Every structure is written in C-alpha cells, then in structure tokens.
Coordinates of C-alpha atoms in Angstrom, one line a residue:
M236 CA 61.3 1.7 -60.5
T237 CA 59.6 4.7 -61.7
Y238 CA 55.7 5.3 -61.0
L239 CA 55.2 4.4 -64.8
E240 CA 57.6 1.5 -64.8
I241 CA 55.8 0.2 -62.2
I242 CA 52.2 0.4 -63.5
Q243 CA 53.8 -0.9 -67.1
D244 CA 55.3 -4.0 -65.5
Y245 CA 51.5 -5.2 -64.4
S246 CA 51.2 -5.3 -68.2
L247 CA 47.4 -5.2 -67.9
S248 CA 44.9 -5.4 -71.1
T249 CA 42.2 -2.6 -71.8
L250 CA 39.6 -5.3 -70.4
Q251 CA 41.6 -6.0 -67.3
W252 CA 41.8 -1.8 -66.3
L253 CA 38.2 -1.3 -67.1
A254 CA 37.8 -4.8 -64.8
I255 CA 39.8 -3.4 -62.1
G256 CA 38.4 0.6 -62.5
F257 CA 34.8 -0.9 -62.1
A258 CA 35.5 -3.6 -59.3
V259 CA 36.8 -0.2 -56.9
F260 CA 33.9 1.8 -58.4
L261 CA 31.9 -1.0 -56.4
L262 CA 34.1 -0.9 -53.8
G263 CA 33.5 3.0 -52.9
I264 CA 29.8 2.3 -53.7
S265 CA 29.8 -0.8 -50.6
K266 CA 31.6 1.3 -48.2
S267 CA 28.9 3.9 -48.5
G268 CA 26.5 1.6 -47.5
I269 CA 25.1 -0.3 -50.3
K270 CA 26.1 -3.9 -49.1
G271 CA 26.2 -7.0 -50.4
I272 CA 28.3 -6.5 -53.4
G273 CA 31.2 -7.2 -51.8
I274 CA 31.8 -10.2 -53.4
I275 CA 31.5 -9.4 -56.8
I276 CA 34.6 -7.1 -56.0
V277 CA 36.5 -10.0 -54.8
V278 CA 36.0 -12.3 -57.7
M279 CA 36.4 -9.5 -60.3
L280 CA 40.0 -8.8 -59.0
A281 CA 40.7 -12.3 -58.4
F282 CA 40.0 -12.7 -62.2
V283 CA 42.7 -10.1 -62.9
F284 CA 45.6 -11.0 -60.1
G285 CA 45.1 -14.2 -58.7
E286 CA 43.0 -15.3 -55.6
K287 CA 45.9 -14.6 -53.1
A288 CA 47.4 -11.4 -54.5
S289 CA 44.0 -9.9 -55.2
T290 CA 43.7 -9.9 -51.3
G291 CA 46.9 -7.7 -50.9
V292 CA 45.8 -5.3 -53.6
L293 CA 42.1 -4.6 -52.2
L294 CA 43.3 -4.4 -49.2
P295 CA 44.7 -0.6 -48.9
M296 CA 41.8 0.4 -51.2
L297 CA 39.4 -1.3 -48.7
I298 CA 41.1 0.9 -45.8
C299 CA 41.1 4.5 -47.9
A300 CA 37.1 3.8 -48.4
D301 CA 36.8 3.0 -44.9
I302 CA 38.3 5.9 -43.5
F303 CA 35.5 8.1 -45.8
A304 CA 33.0 5.9 -44.3
V305 CA 33.8 6.4 -40.5
I306 CA 34.1 10.0 -41.3
Y307 CA 30.6 10.0 -43.0
Y308 CA 28.7 7.8 -40.8
N309 CA 30.6 8.3 -37.3
R310 CA 27.5 9.3 -35.5
H311 CA 25.7 5.9 -35.9
A312 CA 28.1 3.4 -34.6
Q313 CA 27.0 1.2 -32.1
W314 CA 30.2 1.0 -29.9
D315 CA 28.8 -1.7 -27.5
I316 CA 28.4 -4.1 -30.8
I317 CA 31.8 -3.2 -31.7
K318 CA 33.6 -4.3 -28.6
K319 CA 31.3 -7.6 -28.6
L320 CA 32.5 -8.5 -32.0
I321 CA 36.3 -7.1 -32.3
P322 CA 38.0 -9.7 -29.8
W323 CA 36.5 -12.5 -31.8
M324 CA 37.1 -10.8 -35.4
I325 CA 40.9 -10.8 -34.1
V326 CA 41.1 -14.6 -33.3
G327 CA 39.5 -15.6 -36.7
V328 CA 42.2 -12.9 -38.6
L329 CA 45.1 -14.8 -36.5
V330 CA 43.5 -18.1 -37.6
G331 CA 43.3 -16.9 -41.2
V332 CA 47.1 -15.7 -41.3
W333 CA 48.0 -19.5 -39.8
V334 CA 46.0 -21.7 -42.5
G335 CA 46.5 -19.2 -45.3
N336 CA 49.1 -21.1 -46.8
D337 CA 47.9 -24.3 -46.7
I338 CA 43.9 -24.2 -47.2
S339 CA 42.3 -25.4 -50.3
E340 CA 41.2 -22.0 -51.7
L341 CA 38.4 -23.9 -54.4
V342 CA 37.2 -25.9 -51.0
F343 CA 37.1 -22.9 -48.9
K344 CA 35.0 -20.9 -51.7
R345 CA 32.2 -23.5 -52.1
L346 CA 32.3 -23.9 -48.4
M347 CA 31.8 -20.4 -47.9
A348 CA 29.3 -20.0 -50.8
I349 CA 27.2 -22.8 -49.2
I350 CA 27.2 -21.0 -45.7
I351 CA 26.1 -17.7 -47.4
I352 CA 23.4 -19.0 -49.5
G353 CA 22.1 -21.0 -46.3
S354 CA 22.5 -18.1 -44.2
V355 CA 20.3 -15.9 -46.4
L356 CA 17.5 -18.7 -47.0
I357 CA 17.6 -18.4 -42.8
M358 CA 17.5 -14.6 -42.9
I359 CA 14.7 -14.5 -45.4
Y360 CA 12.8 -17.0 -43.4
T361 CA 12.9 -14.7 -40.0
E362 CA 12.1 -11.7 -42.4
R363 CA 8.7 -13.4 -43.4
K364 CA 8.0 -14.3 -39.9
K365 CA 8.1 -10.8 -39.0
S366 CA 9.4 -11.6 -35.6
D367 CA 11.1 -8.8 -33.7
T368 CA 13.1 -11.4 -31.7
I369 CA 16.9 -10.2 -31.3
P370 CA 19.4 -12.8 -31.2
T371 CA 21.1 -12.7 -27.6
N372 CA 22.7 -15.7 -27.3
K373 CA 26.5 -15.1 -26.7
W374 CA 27.8 -17.6 -29.0
F375 CA 25.9 -16.1 -32.0
S376 CA 28.1 -12.7 -31.9
K377 CA 31.0 -15.1 -31.0
T378 CA 30.8 -17.2 -33.9
A379 CA 29.6 -14.4 -36.3
G380 CA 32.8 -12.2 -35.2
F381 CA 35.2 -15.1 -35.5
L382 CA 33.7 -16.2 -38.8
A383 CA 34.1 -12.5 -40.2
G384 CA 37.7 -12.7 -39.3
F385 CA 38.9 -15.6 -40.8
T386 CA 37.1 -15.2 -43.9
T387 CA 38.1 -11.2 -44.4
M388 CA 42.3 -12.6 -43.7
I389 CA 41.5 -15.3 -46.3
G390 CA 39.9 -13.4 -49.0
N391 CA 38.1 -10.3 -47.9
L392 CA 34.9 -11.9 -47.5
A393 CA 33.4 -11.0 -44.5
G394 CA 31.0 -8.8 -46.0
P395 CA 28.4 -12.0 -46.2
V396 CA 28.8 -12.8 -42.2
S397 CA 28.3 -9.4 -41.1
N398 CA 25.8 -8.5 -43.5
I399 CA 23.4 -11.3 -41.7
Y400 CA 24.7 -10.5 -38.1
F401 CA 23.6 -6.8 -38.3
L402 CA 20.4 -8.0 -40.6
A403 CA 19.2 -10.2 -37.7
M404 CA 20.5 -7.5 -34.9
R405 CA 17.7 -5.3 -36.7
F406 CA 19.7 -2.6 -37.0
P407 CA 18.0 0.5 -39.2
K408 CA 20.1 1.5 -42.1
N409 CA 22.5 4.1 -40.7
E410 CA 23.2 2.2 -37.6
F411 CA 24.5 -0.6 -39.9
I412 CA 26.1 1.1 -41.9
G413 CA 28.2 3.3 -39.3
T414 CA 28.9 0.5 -37.2
A415 CA 30.1 -1.8 -39.9
A416 CA 32.3 1.0 -41.0
W417 CA 34.2 1.3 -37.8
L418 CA 34.2 -2.3 -37.4
F419 CA 35.9 -3.0 -40.7
F420 CA 38.3 -0.2 -40.5
I421 CA 39.6 -1.3 -37.2
I422 CA 40.0 -4.8 -38.4
N423 CA 41.5 -4.3 -42.0
V424 CA 44.3 -1.9 -40.2
F425 CA 44.9 -4.9 -38.1
K426 CA 45.5 -6.9 -41.4
L427 CA 47.6 -4.7 -42.9
P428 CA 50.7 -5.9 -41.0
F429 CA 50.4 -9.7 -41.8
H430 CA 49.6 -9.1 -45.8
I431 CA 53.3 -7.0 -45.4
F432 CA 55.4 -9.2 -43.8
V433 CA 53.7 -12.8 -43.3
W434 CA 51.9 -13.3 -46.6
G435 CA 54.0 -10.3 -48.6
T436 CA 50.7 -9.4 -50.4
V437 CA 51.4 -5.5 -49.9
T438 CA 54.3 -4.3 -51.6
K439 CA 55.4 -0.9 -52.8
Q440 CA 54.4 -2.0 -56.3
T441 CA 50.7 -2.9 -55.2
L442 CA 50.5 0.7 -53.2
V443 CA 51.4 2.4 -56.1
L444 CA 48.8 0.8 -58.2
N445 CA 46.2 1.4 -55.1
F446 CA 47.3 5.1 -55.1
T447 CA 46.4 5.1 -58.9
L448 CA 43.2 4.0 -57.9
I449 CA 42.2 6.0 -55.3
P450 CA 39.9 8.6 -57.1
V451 CA 37.9 6.0 -58.2
V452 CA 37.2 4.7 -54.6
I453 CA 36.0 8.4 -53.9
I454 CA 33.8 8.8 -56.7
G455 CA 31.9 5.4 -55.8
F456 CA 31.8 6.3 -52.5
F457 CA 30.1 9.8 -52.7
T458 CA 27.7 7.9 -55.4
G459 CA 26.9 5.0 -53.0
A460 CA 26.1 7.6 -50.2
Y461 CA 23.6 9.5 -52.5
L462 CA 21.7 6.5 -53.3
V463 CA 21.7 4.8 -49.6
K464 CA 19.6 8.1 -49.3
R465 CA 16.9 7.2 -51.4
I466 CA 16.6 3.3 -50.2
S467 CA 14.2 2.7 -47.4
N468 CA 14.8 0.7 -44.8
V469 CA 12.7 -2.1 -45.8
N470 CA 14.2 -2.1 -49.5
Y471 CA 17.6 -1.5 -47.8
R472 CA 17.4 -5.1 -45.9
N473 CA 15.5 -6.6 -49.3
F474 CA 18.3 -5.4 -51.6
I475 CA 21.0 -6.8 -48.8
L476 CA 19.3 -10.2 -48.9
T477 CA 18.9 -10.5 -52.5
S478 CA 22.7 -9.2 -53.3
T479 CA 24.1 -11.5 -51.0
A480 CA 22.8 -14.5 -52.3
I481 CA 24.0 -13.6 -55.6
G482 CA 27.3 -13.1 -54.4
G483 CA 27.3 -16.6 -52.7
L484 CA 26.2 -18.3 -56.2
I485 CA 28.9 -16.5 -58.1
M486 CA 31.3 -17.8 -55.6
L487 CA 29.8 -21.5 -55.6
F488 CA 29.9 -21.5 -59.4
R489 CA 33.0 -19.3 -60.6

C-alpha cells in the first residue's frame, strides 16, 4: 500500500483527525515538562482507535518526544534515581506484557483511577504539612518503579505514578523533567519490541500515521518548553497535582 492509501484506510472523520492532532500536540507539551496531562492524551486516542490499539499508535510518538526531551533537559537528569527505578520498571513492563491480553480494561481503569486520586490526596496532605522529609524507604522506590512499568505497558499510564514519586522526592522543576525524560525514553524503547512482536499494536500502518504526526509533536514540545520557563517551582507542583487529579477523575468516569 502507498502512503496515501494507508492514511485513507484509517477512514478517520474530520473530528477524529482534530482529536488526534490535539492529543499529539498535548503529547509534545507533556514531554517538554508540563506533566499531568498524559491521561487526557490516552483517553482521546483510545476514543479514536480503541483501548489496546491506541497504545501502539501512541508509543512511537512518545519515543519521538522523549528524544527531544532528553536532548533539551539532559544536564538535569538525576542518574542515581533512574538507576534505582529502571530495574523495577522493567519487571513491571514484563508483568504488563504477560497479563495484557487477559486483564479487564474496565476494572484496570477504575482501579488505577482510585489509586491515582488517592495518591494525589496524600500528596496534597503532604504539601500542606510543608514537610521537607523525603521518603527513604527502599520499598517506596521499588513499588513506584513496578507500578510505573506495569501501567506504562498496559496503557501508557505511568505519568501519574511517576509524578507522585518525583513530587515526593522534592525535585526542583528542571530535575523533575530531566530525570523523567531519560527514564521514560529508556523504558519506552524497551517496550517497543513487545508492541511489535507480542501484541502486534505497532505496525507499518501505525508507523506511517506516526510519521505524519511528528511535526505536531515537535510544535507541541517547543510550545511546552516556552511555557515551562514561565512557571515557578511552587506553581509547577500545584499544576501537576491538579491536572493529575483531573486526569484520574476522567479515567474513573469515562
């Protein structure tokens, strides 16, 4: 099939193209550091392509945006945190691959929404206490890593888990973004073969669609990078908590 035939074969309406374009624009913004809107992107693409298929459509665009993010924020990455989380994220991804064909998406979405909203409430309580204590329990990192790996494989939904973890670690804005950029670039590349060879959700057809949308990702990224510079650390933390909570509610009631 030619490029145009593949695009036409999707039979997408104008409204669906607008939804995809907006979601991909938000993806670029999200990867530039405006965290907490990832759930909205997942929901919009799932509306167009279906729950599981949308994960394969989204993944290559995530990797594309990750590349820009690691280049832009590389100097701020905290590699001791990345090395601590990656092994447990890999375990989570592998478990996600295993159960991905059997788990009830409806039950999973409801459970994740409750976990996300509960986590946000805990973080709001912590913020109001104004405590400078950083969690040191090794199981905190292991649990966060596993949950992030599992949820990113099942539905590209690791954002809320990682947001809660990085906020709890009291990272400044740029360290938050730089560490998350490298973390998810590594784990998204690790996920790619499973989407191609196990789930079959990344195909020639989806890659052609991804190629078409790359310019929108880039525009979104640099728009977000411009906005991040104008957000203070305090406002940045409040924005992440609020947008993550809204995303959890969207998932719960969708």
